[in-house]
Short mmCIF file of C-alpha atoms in Angstrom, two decimals:
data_model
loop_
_atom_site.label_atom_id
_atom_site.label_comp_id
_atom_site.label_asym_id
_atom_site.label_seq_id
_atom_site.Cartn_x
_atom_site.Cartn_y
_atom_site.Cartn_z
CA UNK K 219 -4.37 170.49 -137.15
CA UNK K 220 -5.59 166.52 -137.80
CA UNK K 221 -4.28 165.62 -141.30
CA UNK K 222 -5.21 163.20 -143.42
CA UNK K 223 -2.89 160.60 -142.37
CA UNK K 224 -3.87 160.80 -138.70
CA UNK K 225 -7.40 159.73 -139.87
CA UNK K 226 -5.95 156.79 -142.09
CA UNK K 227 -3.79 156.00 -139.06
CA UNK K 228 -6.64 156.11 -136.70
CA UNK K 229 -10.25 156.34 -138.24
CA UNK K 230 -11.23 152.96 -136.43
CA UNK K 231 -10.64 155.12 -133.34
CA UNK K 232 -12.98 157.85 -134.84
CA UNK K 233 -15.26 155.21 -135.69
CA UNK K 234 -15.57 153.46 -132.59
CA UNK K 235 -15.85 156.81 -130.61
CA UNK K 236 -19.77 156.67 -130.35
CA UNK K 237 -19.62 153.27 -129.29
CA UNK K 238 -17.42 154.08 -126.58
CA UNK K 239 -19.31 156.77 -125.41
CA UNK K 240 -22.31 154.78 -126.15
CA UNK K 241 -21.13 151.81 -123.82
CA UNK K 242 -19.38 153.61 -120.74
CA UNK K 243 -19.52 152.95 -118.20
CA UNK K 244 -19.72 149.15 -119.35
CA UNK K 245 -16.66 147.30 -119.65
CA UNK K 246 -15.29 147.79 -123.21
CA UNK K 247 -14.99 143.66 -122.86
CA UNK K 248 -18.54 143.68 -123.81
CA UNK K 249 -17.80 144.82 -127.25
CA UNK K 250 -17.01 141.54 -129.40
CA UNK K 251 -13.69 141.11 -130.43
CA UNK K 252 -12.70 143.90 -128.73
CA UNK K 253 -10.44 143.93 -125.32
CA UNK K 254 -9.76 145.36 -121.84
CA UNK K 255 -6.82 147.34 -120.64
CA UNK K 256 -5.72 145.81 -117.66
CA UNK K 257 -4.39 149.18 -116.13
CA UNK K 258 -5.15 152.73 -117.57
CA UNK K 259 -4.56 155.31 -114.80
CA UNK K 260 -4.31 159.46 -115.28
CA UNK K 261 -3.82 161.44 -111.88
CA UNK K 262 -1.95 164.91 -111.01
CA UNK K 263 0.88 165.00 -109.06
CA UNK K 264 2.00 168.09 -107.09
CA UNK K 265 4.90 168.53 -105.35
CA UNK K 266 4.17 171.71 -103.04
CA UNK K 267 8.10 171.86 -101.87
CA UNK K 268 9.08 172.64 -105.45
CA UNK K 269 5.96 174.17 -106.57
CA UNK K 270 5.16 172.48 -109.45
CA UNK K 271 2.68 169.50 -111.06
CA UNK K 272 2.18 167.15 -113.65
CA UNK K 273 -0.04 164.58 -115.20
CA UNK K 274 1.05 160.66 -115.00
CA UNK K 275 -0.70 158.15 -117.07
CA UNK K 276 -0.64 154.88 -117.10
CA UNK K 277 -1.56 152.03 -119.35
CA UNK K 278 -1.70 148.09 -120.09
CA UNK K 279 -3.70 146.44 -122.17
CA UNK K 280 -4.99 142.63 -121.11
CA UNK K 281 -2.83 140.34 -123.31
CA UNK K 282 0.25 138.97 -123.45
CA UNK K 283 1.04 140.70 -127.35
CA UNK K 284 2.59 144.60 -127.11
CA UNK K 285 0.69 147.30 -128.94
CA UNK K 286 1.69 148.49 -132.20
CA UNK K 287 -0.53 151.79 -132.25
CA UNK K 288 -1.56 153.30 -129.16
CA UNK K 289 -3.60 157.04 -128.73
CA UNK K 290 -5.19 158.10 -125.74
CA UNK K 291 -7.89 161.03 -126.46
CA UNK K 292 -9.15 163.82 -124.06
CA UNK K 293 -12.67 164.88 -122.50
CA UNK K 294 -12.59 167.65 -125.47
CA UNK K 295 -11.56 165.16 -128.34
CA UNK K 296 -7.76 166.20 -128.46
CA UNK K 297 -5.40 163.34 -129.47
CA UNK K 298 -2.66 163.75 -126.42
CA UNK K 299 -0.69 160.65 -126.60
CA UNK K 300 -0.06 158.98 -130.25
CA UNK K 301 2.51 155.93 -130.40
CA UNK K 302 3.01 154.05 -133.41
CA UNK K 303 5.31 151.08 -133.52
CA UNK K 304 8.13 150.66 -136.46
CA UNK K 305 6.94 148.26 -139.05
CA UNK K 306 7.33 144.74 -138.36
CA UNK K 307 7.99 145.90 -134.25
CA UNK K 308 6.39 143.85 -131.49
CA UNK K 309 5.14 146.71 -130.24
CA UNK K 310 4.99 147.58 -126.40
CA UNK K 311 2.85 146.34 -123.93
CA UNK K 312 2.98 148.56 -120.81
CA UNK K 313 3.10 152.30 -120.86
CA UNK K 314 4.11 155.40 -118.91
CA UNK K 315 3.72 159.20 -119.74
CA UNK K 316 5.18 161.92 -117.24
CA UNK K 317 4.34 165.48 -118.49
CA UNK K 318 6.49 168.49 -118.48
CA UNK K 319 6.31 170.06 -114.52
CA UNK K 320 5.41 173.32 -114.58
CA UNK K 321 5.37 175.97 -112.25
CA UNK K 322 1.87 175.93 -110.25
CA UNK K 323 -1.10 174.50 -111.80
CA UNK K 324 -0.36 175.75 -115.49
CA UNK K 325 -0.35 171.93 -116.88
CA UNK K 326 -4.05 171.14 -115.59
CA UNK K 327 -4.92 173.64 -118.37
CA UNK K 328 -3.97 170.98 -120.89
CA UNK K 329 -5.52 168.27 -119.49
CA UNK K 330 -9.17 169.06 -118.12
CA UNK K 331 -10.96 167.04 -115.81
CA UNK K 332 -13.12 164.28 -117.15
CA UNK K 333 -12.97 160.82 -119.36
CA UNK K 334 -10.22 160.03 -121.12
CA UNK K 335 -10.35 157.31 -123.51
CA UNK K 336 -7.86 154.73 -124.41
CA UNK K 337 -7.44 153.06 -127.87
CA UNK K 338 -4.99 150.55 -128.83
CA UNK K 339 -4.05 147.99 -131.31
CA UNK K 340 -1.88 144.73 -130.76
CA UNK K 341 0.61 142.91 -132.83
CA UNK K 342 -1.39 140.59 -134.06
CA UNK K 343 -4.28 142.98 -134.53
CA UNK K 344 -6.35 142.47 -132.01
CA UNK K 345 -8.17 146.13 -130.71
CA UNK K 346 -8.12 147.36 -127.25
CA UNK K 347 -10.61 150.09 -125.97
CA UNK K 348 -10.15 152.02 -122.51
CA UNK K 349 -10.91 154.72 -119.93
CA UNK K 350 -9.70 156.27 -117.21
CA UNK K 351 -11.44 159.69 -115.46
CA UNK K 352 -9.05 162.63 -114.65
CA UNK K 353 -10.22 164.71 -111.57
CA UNK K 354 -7.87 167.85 -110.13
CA UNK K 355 -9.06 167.37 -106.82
CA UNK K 356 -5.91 166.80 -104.75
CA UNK K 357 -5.33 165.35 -101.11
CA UNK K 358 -4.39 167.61 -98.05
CA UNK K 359 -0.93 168.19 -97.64
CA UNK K 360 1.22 166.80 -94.65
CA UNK K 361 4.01 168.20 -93.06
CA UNK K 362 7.20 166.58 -92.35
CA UNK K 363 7.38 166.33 -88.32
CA UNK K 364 10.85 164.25 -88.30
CA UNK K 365 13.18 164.84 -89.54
CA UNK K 366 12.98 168.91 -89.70
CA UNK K 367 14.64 169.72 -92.85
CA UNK K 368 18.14 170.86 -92.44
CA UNK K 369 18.48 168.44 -89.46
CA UNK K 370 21.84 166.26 -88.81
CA UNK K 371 21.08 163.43 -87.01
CA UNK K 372 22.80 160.50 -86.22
CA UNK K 373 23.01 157.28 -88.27
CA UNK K 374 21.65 154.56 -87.90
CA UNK K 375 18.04 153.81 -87.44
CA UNK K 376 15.74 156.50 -88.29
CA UNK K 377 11.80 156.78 -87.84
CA UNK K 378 9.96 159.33 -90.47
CA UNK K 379 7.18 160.78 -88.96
CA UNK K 380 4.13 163.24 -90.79
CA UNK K 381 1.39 164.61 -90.19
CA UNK K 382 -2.60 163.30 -90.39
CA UNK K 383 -4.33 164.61 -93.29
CA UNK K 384 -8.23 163.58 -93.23
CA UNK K 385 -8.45 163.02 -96.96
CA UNK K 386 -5.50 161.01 -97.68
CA UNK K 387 -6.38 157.12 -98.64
CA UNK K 388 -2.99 156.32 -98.36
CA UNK K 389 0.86 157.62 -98.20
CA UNK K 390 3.48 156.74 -100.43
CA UNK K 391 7.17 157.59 -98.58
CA UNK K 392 10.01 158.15 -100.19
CA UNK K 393 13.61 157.74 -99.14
CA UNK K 394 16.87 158.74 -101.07
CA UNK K 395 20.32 158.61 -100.14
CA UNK K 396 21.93 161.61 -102.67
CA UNK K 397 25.42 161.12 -101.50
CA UNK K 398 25.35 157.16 -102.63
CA UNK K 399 27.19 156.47 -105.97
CA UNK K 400 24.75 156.24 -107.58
CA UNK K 401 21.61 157.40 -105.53
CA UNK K 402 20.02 154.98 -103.94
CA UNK K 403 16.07 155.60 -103.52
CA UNK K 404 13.37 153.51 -101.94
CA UNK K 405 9.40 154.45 -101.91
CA UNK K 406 6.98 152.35 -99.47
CA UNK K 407 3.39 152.58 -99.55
CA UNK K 408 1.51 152.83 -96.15
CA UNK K 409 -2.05 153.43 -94.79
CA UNK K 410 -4.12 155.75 -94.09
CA UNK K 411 -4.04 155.64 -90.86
CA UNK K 412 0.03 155.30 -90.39
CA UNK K 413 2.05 158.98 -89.87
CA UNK K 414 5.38 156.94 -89.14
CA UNK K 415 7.95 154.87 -90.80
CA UNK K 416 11.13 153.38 -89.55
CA UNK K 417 13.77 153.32 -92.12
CA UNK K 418 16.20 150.39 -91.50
CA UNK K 419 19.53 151.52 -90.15
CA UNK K 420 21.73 150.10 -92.61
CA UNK K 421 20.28 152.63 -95.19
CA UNK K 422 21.14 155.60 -93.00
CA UNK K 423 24.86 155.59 -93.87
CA UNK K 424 27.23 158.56 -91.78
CA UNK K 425 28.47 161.74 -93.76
CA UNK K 426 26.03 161.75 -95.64
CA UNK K 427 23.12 163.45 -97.48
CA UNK K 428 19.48 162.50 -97.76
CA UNK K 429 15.97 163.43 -99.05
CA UNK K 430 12.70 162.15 -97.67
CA UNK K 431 9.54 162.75 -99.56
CA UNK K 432 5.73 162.01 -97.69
CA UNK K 433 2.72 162.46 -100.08
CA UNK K 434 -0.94 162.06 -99.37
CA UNK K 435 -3.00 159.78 -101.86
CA UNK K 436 -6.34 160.98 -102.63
CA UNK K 437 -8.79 158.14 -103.36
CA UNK K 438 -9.14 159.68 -106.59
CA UNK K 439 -5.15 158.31 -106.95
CA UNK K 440 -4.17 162.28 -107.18
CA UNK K 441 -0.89 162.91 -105.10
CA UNK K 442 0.84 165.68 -103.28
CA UNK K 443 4.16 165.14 -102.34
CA UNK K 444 5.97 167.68 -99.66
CA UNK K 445 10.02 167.29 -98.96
CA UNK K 446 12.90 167.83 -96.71
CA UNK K 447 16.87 167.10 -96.92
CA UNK K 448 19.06 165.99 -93.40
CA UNK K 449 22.23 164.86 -93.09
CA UNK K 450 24.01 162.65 -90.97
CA UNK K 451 26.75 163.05 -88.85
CA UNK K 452 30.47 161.07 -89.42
#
């Protein structure tokens, strides 16, 4: 239920509503006095070896001064980030927000597709308006050519090689030695067109226990991630 306070705390957000509405897909720069985020992202990420997803959003506004209030509202009108600042605070300036992951699809529930709208308000008052559009349309998934998982291979250099998927914009590759003290993990971003990697041999150690994670980047900026552990021989 929205109290009373949460319309004190926000009502120039419930103000400015139509005017957002009114003005998108215009850049909320337009509005006098009011400013840009320079970054304000919300995509799903899947992981199909462990079965589940979650939502990621992103967010910076275009100044230099952190935000002291911060709310980011849904397609439906549902408040489903709120971050207020102690008094006399700075306030933050960049922000991330991982949901709960889980099983299957049960989280897109929460957050339907659609225009999401970003309001925020700086240390020194000045107002920032947003948006970013939530779609649950996800990539292909790839499949892990090399290494098989449950492979031991030698040490030393290493080349990761997937599968093509025809909707992926991108690949992000991830890398993570689990028997390292602590972990050591390393992500690289690579084309569309690429379905290899070499890994530098100094990070394949011997004896020891690793994790490589390929996911396929819709242009939508939706991800599915697929795994696989190896080894390495002494």
């Amino acid at each position: 239920m929205t109290t009373s306070n949460d319309f004190s705390r926000f009502r120039w957000l419930l103000l400015s509503a139509g005017a957002v509405l009114a003005a998108l897909p215009a850049s909320a720069g337009a509005w006098r006095g009011v400013g840009e985020f320079e970054d304000a992202t919300i995509r799903v990420e899947r992981n199909a070896t462990d079965g589940d997803t979650e939502i990621v959003l992103t967010a910076k506004p275009l100044t230099d001064n952190g935000l002291v209030q911060f709310a980011v509202v849904s397609p439906h009108w549902r408040k489903v980030v709120e971050v207020e600042a102690p008094h006399r605070s700075k306030g933050l300036r960049e922000f991330l927000f991982e949901t709960p992951e889980p099983a299957g699809s049960a989280i897109l529930q929460q957050y339907p597709e659609g225009n999401y709208l970003l309001f925020g308000t700086a240390a020194n008052g000045q107002r920032f308006v947003g948006s970013a559009d939530l779609s649950h349309e996800l990539p292909g998934e790839t499949t892990i050519v090399s290494p098989v998982d449950g492979a031991v291979v030698a040490a030393g250099a290493l080349t990761i090689r997937w599968a093509a998927v025809a909707n992926a914009a991108q690949y992000i590759v991830e890398f993570e030695n689990e028997s390292a003290d602590p972990e050591e993990s390393f992500s690289f971003v690579v084309g569309n067109g690429v379905t290899s990697f070499a890994v530098p041999s100094a990070l394949v150690a011997p004896s020891s226990e690793f994790q490589v994670g390929v996911a396929s980047v819709h242009a939508n900026g939706n991800v599915l991630f697929v795994e696989s552990t190896f080894s390495t021989a002494d």
